[in-house]
mmCIF file of C-alpha atoms in Angstrom:
data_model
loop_
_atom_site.group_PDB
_atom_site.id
_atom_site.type_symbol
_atom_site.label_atom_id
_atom_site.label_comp_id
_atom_site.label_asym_id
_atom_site.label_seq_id
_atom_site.Cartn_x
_atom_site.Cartn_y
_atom_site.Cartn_z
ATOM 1 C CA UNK E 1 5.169 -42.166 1.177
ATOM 2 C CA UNK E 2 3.264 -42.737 4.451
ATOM 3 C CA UNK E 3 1.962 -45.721 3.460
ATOM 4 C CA UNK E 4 4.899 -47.059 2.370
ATOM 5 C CA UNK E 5 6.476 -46.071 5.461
ATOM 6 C CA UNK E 6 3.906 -46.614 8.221
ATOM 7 C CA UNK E 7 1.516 -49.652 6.009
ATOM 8 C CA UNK E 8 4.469 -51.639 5.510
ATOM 9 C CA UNK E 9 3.020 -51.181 1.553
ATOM 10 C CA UNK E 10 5.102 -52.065 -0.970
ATOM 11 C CA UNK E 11 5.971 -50.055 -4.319
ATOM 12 C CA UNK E 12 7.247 -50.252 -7.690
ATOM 13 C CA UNK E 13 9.643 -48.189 -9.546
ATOM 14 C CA UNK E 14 7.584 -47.043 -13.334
ATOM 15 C CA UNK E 15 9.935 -44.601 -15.981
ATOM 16 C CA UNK E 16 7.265 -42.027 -16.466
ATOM 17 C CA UNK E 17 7.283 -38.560 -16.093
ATOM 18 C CA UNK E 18 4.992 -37.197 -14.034
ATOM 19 C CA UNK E 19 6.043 -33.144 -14.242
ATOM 20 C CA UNK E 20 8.383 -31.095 -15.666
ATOM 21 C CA UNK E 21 10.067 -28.162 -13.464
ATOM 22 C CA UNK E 22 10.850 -24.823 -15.408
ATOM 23 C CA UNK E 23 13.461 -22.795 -13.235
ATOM 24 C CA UNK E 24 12.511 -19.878 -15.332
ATOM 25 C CA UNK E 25 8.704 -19.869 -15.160
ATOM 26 C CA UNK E 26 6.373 -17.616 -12.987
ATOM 27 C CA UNK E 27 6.739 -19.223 -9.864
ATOM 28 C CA UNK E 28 10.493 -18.401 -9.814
ATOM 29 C CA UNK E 29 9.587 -14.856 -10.759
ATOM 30 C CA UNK E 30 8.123 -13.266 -7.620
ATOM 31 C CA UNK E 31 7.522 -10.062 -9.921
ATOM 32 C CA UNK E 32 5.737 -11.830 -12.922
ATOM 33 C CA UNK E 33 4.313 -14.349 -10.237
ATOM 34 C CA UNK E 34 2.040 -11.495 -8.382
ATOM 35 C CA UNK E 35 1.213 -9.705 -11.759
ATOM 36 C CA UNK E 36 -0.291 -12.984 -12.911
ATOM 37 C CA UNK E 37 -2.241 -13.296 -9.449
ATOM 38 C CA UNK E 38 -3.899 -9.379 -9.893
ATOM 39 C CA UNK E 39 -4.562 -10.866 -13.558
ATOM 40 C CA UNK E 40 -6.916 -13.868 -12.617
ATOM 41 C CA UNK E 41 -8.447 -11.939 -9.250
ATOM 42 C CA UNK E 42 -9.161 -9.006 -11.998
ATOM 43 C CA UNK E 43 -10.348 -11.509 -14.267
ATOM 44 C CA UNK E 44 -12.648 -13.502 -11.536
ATOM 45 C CA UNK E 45 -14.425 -10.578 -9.476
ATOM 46 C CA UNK E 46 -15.858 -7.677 -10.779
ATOM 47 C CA UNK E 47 -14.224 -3.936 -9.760
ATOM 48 C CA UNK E 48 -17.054 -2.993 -7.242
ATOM 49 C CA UNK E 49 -16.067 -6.275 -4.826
ATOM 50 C CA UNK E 50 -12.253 -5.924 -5.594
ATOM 51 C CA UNK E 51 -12.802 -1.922 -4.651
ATOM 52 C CA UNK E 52 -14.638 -3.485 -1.743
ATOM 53 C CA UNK E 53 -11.769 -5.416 -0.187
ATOM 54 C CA UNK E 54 -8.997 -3.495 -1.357
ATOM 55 C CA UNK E 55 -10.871 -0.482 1.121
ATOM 56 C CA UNK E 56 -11.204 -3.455 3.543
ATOM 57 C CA UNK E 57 -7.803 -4.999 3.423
ATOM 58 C CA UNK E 58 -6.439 -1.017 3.825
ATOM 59 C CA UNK E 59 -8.237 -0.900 6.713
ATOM 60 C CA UNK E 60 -7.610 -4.228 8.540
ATOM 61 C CA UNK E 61 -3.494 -2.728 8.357
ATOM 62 C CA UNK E 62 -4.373 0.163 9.264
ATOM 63 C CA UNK E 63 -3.052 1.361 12.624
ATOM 64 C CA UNK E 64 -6.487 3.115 13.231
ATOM 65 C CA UNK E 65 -8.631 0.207 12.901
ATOM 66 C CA UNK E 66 -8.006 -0.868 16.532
ATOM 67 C CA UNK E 67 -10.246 2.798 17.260
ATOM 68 C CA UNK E 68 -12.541 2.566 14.546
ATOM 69 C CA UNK E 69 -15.366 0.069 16.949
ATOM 70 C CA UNK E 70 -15.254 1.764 19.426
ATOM 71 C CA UNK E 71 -16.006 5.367 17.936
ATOM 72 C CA UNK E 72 -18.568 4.298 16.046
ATOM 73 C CA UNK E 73 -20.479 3.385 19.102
ATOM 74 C CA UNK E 74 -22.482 6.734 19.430
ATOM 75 C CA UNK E 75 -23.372 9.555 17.553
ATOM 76 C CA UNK E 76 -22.128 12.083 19.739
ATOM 77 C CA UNK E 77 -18.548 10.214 20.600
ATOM 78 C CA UNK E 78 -18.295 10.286 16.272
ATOM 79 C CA UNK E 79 -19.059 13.785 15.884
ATOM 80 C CA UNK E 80 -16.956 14.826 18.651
ATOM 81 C CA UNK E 81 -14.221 12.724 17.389
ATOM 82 C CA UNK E 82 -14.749 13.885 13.505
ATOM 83 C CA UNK E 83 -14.229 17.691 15.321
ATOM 84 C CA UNK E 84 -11.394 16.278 16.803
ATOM 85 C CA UNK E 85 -9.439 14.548 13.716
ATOM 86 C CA UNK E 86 -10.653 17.477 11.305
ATOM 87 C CA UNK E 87 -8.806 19.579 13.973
ATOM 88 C CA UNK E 88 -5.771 17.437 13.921
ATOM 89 C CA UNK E 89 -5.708 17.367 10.306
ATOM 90 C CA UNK E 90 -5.587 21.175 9.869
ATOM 91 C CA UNK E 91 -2.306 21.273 12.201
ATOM 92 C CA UNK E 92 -0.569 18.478 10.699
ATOM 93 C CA UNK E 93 -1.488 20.261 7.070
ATOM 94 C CA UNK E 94 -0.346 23.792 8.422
ATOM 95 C CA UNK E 95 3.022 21.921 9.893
ATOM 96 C CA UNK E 96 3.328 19.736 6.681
ATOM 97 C CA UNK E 97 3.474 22.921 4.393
ATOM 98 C CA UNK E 98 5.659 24.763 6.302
ATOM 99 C CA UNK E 99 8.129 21.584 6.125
ATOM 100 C CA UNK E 100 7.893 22.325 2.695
ATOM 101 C CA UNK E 101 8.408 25.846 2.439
ATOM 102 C CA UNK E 102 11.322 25.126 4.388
ATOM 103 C CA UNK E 103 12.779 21.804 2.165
ATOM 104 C CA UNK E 104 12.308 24.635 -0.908
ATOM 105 C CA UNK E 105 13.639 27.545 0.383
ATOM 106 C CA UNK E 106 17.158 24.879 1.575
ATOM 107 C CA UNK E 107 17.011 23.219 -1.754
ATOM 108 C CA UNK E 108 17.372 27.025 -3.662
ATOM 109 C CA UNK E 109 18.533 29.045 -1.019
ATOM 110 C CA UNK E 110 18.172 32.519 -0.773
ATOM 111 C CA UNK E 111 18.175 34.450 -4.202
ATOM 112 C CA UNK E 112 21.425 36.224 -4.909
ATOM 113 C CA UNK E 113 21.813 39.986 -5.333
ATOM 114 C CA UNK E 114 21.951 39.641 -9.423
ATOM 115 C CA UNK E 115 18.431 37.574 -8.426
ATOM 116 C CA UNK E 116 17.105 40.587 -6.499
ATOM 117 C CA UNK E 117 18.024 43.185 -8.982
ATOM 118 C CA UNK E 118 16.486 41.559 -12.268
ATOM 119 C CA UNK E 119 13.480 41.083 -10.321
ATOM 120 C CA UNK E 120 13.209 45.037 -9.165
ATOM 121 C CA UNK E 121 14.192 45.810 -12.953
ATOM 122 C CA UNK E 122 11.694 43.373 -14.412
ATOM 123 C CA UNK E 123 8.541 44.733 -12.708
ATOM 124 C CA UNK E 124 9.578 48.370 -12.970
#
């Protein structure tokens, strides 16, 4: 086309087929389309490298990656920070559980008196 356009070139119609469009193949497919993709990458790389940048590509979206350069500067920022998170992580686990103690004891409510009794009667 640009040389037809902007060469002044000439052309010349020829009643060939040059490719066939299936509107129900992969490509129209997104589904089937990325399932063939993860196919031929699993069938080009072995599992240590696609381990390798799966980690990686987890990490580049990662909203903690910004912090990760930074605190690996010195020894005694990344054990002070490793404290830190380990710290943070109890709480959030303590809060977490409690959420669901909560979500479990709204989703059954409290047990009814015929509950209560069988219970007392059962471990007597």
């Amino acid at each position: 086309m640009e040389s037809i356009i902007f060469n002044d070139c000439s052309y010349k119609y020829i009643d060939i087929v040059i490719a066939e469009v299936d509107g129900n193949g992969i490509s129209t497919n997104q589904e089937k389309l990325m399932e063939e993709r993860i196919k031929w990458i699993k069938s080009k790389f072995p599992k240590a490298i696609l381990d390798a940048l799966s980690e990686l590509y987890e990490y580049r979206i990662s909203e903690l990656a910004p912090f990760i350069q930074p605190i690996s500067q010195t020894k005694k920022f990344k054990k002070r920070i490793r404290k830190l998170i380990s710290f943070l992580l109890k709480i959030n686990n303590i809060i977490s559980h409690k959420k669901e103690l909560n979500r479990k004891k709204m989703r059954y409510g409290p047990p009814s008196i015929k509950q209560l009794i069988s219970l007392l009667k059962s471990n007597q």
